[in-house]
Short mmCIF file of the N, C-alpha and C atoms (twelve columns), coordinates in Angstrom:
data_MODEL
# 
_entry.id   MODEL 
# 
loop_
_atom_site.group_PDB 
_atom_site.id 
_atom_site.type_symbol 
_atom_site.label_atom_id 
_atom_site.label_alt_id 
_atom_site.label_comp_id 
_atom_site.label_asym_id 
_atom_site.label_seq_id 
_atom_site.Cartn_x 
_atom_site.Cartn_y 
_atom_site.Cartn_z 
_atom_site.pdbx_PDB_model_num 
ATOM 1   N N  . UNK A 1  -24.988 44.660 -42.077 1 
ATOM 2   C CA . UNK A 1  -26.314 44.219 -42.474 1 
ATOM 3   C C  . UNK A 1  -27.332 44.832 -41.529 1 
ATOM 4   N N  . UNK A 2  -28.472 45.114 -41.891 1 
ATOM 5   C CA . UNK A 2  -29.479 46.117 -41.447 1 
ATOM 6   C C  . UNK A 2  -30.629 46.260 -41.994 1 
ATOM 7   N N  . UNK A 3  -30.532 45.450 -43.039 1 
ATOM 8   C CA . UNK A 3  -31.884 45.449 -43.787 1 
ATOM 9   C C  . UNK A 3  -31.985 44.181 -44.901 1 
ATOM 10  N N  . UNK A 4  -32.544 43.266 -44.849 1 
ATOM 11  C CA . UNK A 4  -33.078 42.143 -45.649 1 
ATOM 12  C C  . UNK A 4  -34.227 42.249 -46.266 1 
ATOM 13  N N  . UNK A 5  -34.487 42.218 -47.812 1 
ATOM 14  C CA . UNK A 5  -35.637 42.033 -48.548 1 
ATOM 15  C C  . UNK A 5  -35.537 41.088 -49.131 1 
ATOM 16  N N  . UNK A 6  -37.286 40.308 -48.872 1 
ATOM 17  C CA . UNK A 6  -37.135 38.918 -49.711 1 
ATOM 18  C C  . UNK A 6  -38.605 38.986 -50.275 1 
ATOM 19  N N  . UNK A 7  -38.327 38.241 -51.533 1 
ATOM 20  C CA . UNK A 7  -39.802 38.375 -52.449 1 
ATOM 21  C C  . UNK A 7  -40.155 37.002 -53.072 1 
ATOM 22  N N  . UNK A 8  -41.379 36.445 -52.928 1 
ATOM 23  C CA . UNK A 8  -41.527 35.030 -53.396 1 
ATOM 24  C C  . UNK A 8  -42.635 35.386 -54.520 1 
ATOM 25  N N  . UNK A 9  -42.575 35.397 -55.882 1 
ATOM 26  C CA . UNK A 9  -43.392 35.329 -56.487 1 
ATOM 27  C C  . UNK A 9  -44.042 33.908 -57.573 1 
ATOM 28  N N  . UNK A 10 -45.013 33.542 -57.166 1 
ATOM 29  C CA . UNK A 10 -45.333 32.207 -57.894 1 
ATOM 30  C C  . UNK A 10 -47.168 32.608 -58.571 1 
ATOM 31  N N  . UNK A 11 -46.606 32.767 -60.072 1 
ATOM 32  C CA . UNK A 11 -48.364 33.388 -60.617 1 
ATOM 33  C C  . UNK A 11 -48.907 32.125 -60.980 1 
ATOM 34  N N  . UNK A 12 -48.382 30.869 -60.832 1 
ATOM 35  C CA . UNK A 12 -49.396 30.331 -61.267 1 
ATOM 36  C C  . UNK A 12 -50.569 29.649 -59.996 1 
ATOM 37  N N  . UNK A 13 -49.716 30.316 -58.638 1 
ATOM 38  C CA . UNK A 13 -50.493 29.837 -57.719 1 
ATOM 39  C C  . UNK A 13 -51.010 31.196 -56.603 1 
ATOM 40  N N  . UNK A 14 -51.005 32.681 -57.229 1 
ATOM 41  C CA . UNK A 14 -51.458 33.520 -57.517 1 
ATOM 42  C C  . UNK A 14 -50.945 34.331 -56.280 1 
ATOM 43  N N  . UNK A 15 -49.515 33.661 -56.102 1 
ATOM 44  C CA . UNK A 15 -48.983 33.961 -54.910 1 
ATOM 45  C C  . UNK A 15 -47.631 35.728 -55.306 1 
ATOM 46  N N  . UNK A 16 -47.618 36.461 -54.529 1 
ATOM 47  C CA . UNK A 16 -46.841 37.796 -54.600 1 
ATOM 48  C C  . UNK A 16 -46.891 37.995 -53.424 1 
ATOM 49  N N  . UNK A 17 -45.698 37.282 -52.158 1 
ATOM 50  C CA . UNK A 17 -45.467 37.817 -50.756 1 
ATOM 51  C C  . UNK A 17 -43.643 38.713 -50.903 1 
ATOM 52  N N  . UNK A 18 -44.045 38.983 -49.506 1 
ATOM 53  C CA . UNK A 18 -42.678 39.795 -48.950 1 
ATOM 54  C C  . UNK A 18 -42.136 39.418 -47.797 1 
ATOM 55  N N  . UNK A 19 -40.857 39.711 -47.569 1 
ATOM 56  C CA . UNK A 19 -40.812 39.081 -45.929 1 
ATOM 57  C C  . UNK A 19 -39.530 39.838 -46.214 1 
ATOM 58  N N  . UNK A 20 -39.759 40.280 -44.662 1 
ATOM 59  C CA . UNK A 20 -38.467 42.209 -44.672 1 
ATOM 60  C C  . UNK A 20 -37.737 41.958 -43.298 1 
ATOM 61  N N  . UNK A 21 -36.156 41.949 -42.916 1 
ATOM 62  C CA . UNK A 21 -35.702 42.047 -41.663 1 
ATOM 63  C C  . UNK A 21 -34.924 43.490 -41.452 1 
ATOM 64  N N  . UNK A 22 -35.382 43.432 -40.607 1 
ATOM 65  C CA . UNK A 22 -34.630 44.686 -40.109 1 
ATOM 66  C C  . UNK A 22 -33.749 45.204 -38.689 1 
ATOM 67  N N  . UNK A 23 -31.886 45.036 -38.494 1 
ATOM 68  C CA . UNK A 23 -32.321 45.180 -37.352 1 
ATOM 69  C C  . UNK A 23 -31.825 46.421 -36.630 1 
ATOM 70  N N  . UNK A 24 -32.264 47.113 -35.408 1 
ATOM 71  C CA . UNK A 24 -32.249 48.052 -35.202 1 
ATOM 72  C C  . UNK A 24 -32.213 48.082 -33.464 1 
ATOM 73  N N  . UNK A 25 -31.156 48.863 -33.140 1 
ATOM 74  C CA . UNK A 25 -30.538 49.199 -31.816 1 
ATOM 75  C C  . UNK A 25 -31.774 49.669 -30.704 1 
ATOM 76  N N  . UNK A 26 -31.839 49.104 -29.840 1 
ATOM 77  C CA . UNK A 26 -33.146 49.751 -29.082 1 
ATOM 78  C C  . UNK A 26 -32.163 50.792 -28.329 1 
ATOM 79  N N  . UNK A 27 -33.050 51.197 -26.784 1 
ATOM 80  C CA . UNK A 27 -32.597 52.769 -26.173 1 
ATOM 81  C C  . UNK A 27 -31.681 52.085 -24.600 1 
ATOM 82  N N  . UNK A 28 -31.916 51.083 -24.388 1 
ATOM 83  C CA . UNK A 28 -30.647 50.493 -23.566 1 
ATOM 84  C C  . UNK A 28 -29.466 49.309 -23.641 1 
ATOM 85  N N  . UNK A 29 -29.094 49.588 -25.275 1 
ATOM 86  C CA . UNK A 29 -28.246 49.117 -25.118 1 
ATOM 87  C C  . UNK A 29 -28.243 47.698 -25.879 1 
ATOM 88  N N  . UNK A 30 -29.588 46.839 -25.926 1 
ATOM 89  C CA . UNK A 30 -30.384 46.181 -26.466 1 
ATOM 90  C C  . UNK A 30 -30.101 46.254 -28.214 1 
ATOM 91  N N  . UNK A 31 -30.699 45.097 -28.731 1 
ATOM 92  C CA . UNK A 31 -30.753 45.127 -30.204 1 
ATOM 93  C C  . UNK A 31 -32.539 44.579 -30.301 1 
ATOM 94  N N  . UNK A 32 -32.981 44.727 -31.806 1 
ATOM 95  C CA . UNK A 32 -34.145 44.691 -31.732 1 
ATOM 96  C C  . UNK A 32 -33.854 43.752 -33.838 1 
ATOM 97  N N  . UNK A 33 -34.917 42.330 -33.786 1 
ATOM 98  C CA . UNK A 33 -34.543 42.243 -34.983 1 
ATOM 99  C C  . UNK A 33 -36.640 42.373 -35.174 1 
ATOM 100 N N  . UNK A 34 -36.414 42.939 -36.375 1 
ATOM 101 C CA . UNK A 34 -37.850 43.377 -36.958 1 
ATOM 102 C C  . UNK A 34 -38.317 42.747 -38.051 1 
ATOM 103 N N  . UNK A 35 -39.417 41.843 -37.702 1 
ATOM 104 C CA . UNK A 35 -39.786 40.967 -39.214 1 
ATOM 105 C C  . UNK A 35 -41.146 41.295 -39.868 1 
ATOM 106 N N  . UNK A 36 -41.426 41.814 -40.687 1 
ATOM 107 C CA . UNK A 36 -42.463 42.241 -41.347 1 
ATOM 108 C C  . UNK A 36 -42.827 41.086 -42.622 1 
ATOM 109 N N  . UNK A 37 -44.364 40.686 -42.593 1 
ATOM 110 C CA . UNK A 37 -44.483 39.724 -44.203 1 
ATOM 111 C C  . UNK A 37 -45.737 39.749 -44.358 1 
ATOM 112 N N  . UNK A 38 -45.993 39.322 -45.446 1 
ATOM 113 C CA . UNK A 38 -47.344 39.667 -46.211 1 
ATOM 114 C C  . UNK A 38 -47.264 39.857 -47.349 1 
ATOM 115 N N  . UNK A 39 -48.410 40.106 -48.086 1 
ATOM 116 C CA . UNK A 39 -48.365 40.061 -49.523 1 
ATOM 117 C C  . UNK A 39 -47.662 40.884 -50.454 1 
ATOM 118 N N  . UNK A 40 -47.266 41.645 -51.238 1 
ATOM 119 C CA . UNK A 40 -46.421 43.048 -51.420 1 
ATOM 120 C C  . UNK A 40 -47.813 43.376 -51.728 1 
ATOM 121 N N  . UNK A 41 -47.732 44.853 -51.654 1 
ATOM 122 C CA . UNK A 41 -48.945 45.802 -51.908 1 
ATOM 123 C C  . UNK A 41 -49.796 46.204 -50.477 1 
ATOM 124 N N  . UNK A 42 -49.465 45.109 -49.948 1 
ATOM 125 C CA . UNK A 42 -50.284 45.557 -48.631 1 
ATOM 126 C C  . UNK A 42 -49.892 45.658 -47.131 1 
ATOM 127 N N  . UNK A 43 -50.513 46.173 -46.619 1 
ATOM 128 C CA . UNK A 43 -49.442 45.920 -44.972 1 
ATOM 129 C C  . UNK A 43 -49.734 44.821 -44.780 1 
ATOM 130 N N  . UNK A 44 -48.078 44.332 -43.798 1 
ATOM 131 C CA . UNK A 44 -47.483 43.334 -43.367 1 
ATOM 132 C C  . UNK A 44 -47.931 43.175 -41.578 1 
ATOM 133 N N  . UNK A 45 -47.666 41.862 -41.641 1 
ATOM 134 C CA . UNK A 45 -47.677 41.423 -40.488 1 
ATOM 135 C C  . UNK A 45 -46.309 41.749 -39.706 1 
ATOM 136 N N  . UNK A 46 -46.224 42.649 -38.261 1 
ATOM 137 C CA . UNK A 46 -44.836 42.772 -38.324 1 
ATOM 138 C C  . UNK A 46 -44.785 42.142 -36.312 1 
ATOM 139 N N  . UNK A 47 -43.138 41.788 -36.067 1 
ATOM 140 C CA . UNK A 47 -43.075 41.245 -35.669 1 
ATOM 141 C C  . UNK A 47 -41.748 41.495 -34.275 1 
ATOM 142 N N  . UNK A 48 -41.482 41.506 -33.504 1 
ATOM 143 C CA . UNK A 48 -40.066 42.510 -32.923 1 
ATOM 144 C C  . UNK A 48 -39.540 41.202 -32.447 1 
ATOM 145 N N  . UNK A 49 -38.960 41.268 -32.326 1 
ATOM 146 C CA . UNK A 49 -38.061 40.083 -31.225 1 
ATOM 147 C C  . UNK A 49 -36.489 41.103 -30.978 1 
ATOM 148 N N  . UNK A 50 -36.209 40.788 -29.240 1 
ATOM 149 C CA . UNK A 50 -34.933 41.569 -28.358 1 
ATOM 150 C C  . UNK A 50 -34.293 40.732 -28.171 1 
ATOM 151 N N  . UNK A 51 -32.731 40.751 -28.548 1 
ATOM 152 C CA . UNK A 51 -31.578 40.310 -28.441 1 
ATOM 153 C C  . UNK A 51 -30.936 41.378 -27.690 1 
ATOM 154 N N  . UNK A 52 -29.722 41.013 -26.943 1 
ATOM 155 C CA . UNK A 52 -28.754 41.313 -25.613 1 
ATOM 156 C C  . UNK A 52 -27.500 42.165 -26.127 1 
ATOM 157 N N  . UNK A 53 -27.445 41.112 -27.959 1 
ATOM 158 C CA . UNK A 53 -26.391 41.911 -28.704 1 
ATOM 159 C C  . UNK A 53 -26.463 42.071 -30.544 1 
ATOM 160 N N  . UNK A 54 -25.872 42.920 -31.231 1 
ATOM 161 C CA . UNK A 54 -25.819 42.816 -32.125 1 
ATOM 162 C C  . UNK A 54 -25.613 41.933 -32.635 1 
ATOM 163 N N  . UNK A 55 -25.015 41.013 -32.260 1 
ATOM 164 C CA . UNK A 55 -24.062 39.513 -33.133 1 
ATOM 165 C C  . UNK A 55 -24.940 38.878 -32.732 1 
ATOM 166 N N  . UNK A 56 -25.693 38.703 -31.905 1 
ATOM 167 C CA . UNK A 56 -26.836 37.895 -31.820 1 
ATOM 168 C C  . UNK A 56 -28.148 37.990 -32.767 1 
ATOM 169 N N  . UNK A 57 -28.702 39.260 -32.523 1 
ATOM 170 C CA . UNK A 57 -29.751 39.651 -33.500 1 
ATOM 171 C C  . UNK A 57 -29.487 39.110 -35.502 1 
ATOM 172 N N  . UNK A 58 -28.018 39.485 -35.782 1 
ATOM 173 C CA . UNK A 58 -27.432 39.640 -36.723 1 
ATOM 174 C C  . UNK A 58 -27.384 38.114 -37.224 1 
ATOM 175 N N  . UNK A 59 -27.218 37.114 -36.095 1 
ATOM 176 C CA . UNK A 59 -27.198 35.656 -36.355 1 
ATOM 177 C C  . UNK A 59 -28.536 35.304 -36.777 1 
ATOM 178 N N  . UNK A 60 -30.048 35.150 -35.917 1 
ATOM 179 C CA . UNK A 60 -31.046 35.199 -35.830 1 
ATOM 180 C C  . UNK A 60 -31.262 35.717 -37.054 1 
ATOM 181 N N  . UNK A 61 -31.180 37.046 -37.828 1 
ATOM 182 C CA . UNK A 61 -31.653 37.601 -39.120 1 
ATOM 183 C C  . UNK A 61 -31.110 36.201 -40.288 1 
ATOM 184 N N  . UNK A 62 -29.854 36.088 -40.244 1 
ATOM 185 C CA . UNK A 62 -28.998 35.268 -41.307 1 
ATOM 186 C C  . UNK A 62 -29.760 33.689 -41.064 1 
ATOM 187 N N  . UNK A 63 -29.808 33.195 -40.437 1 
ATOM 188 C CA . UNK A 63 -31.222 32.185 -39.783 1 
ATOM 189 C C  . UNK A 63 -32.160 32.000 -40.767 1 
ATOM 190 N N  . UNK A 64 -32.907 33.015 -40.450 1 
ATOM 191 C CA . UNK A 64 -34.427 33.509 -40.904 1 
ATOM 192 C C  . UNK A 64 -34.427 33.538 -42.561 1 
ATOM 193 N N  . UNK A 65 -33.197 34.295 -42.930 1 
ATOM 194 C CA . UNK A 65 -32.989 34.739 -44.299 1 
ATOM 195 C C  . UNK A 65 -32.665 33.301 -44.686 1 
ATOM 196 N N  . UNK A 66 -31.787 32.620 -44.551 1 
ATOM 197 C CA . UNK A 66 -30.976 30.944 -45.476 1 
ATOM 198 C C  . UNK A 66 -32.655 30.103 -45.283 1 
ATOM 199 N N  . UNK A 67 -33.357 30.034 -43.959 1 
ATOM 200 C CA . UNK A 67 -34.477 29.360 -44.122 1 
ATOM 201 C C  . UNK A 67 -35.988 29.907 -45.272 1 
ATOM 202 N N  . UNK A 68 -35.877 31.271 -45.110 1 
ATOM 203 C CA . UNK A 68 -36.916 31.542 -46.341 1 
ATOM 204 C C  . UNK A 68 -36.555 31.487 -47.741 1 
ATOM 205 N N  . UNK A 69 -35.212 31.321 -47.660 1 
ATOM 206 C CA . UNK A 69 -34.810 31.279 -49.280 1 
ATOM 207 C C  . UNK A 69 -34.651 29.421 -49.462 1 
ATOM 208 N N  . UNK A 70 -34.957 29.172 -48.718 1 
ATOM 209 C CA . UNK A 70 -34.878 27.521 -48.866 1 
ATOM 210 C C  . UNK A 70 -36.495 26.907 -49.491 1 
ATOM 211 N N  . UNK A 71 -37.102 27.858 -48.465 1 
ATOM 212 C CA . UNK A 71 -38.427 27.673 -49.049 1 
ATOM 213 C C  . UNK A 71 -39.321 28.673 -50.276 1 
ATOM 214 N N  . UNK A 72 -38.031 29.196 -50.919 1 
ATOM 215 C CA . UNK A 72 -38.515 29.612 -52.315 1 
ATOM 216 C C  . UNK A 72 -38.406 31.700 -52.920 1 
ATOM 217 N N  . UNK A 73 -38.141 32.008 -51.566 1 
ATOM 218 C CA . UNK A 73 -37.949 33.606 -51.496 1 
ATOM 219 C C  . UNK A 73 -36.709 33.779 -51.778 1 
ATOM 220 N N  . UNK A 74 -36.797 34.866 -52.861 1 
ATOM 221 C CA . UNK A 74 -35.143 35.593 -53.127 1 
ATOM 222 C C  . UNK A 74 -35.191 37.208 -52.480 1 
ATOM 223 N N  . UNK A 75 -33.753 37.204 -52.742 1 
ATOM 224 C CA . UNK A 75 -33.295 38.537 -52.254 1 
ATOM 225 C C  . UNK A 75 -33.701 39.714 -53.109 1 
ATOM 226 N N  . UNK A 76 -34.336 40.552 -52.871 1 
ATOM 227 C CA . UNK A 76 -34.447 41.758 -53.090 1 
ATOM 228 C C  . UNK A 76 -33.558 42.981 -53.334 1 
ATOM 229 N N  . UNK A 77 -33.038 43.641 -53.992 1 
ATOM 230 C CA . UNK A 77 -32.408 44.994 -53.760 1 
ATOM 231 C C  . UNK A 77 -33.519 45.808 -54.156 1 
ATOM 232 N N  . UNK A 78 -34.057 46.861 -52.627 1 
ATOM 233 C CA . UNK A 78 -34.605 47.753 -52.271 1 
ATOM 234 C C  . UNK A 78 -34.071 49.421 -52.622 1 
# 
């Protein structure tokens, strides 16, 4: 896992967001999980947070993902 897309669309409350994880190895060794969100169409608010390890970052993403789909966002294939 390396990349999460999630999309909440609700027209009758004129709502079309995104919310994107991403995570990605920094240069010592480090992991890096990357959260980007905002409306689709437009730039996102983005966000870094550093973890020590992959299995950590990787936990933190799976987290993030079960809690936004609780509150109404599905999965994406990008």
């Amino acid at each position: 896992m390396n990349r999460i897309y999630l999309v909440r669309n609700e027209a009758d409350k004129n709502m079309n967001r995104f919310y994107q994880l991403i995570i990605m190895p920094g240069l010592f060794g480090d992991w890096s999980l990357v959260r980007e969100w905002g409306r689709v169409g437009s730039p996102g608010t983005v966000r870094k947070d550093w973890f020590d390890t992959e299995e950590e970052a990787i936990s933190a993403a799976q987290r993030l993902c079960q809690s936004k789909q609780k509150g109404g966002y599905r999965c994406q294939v990008r």
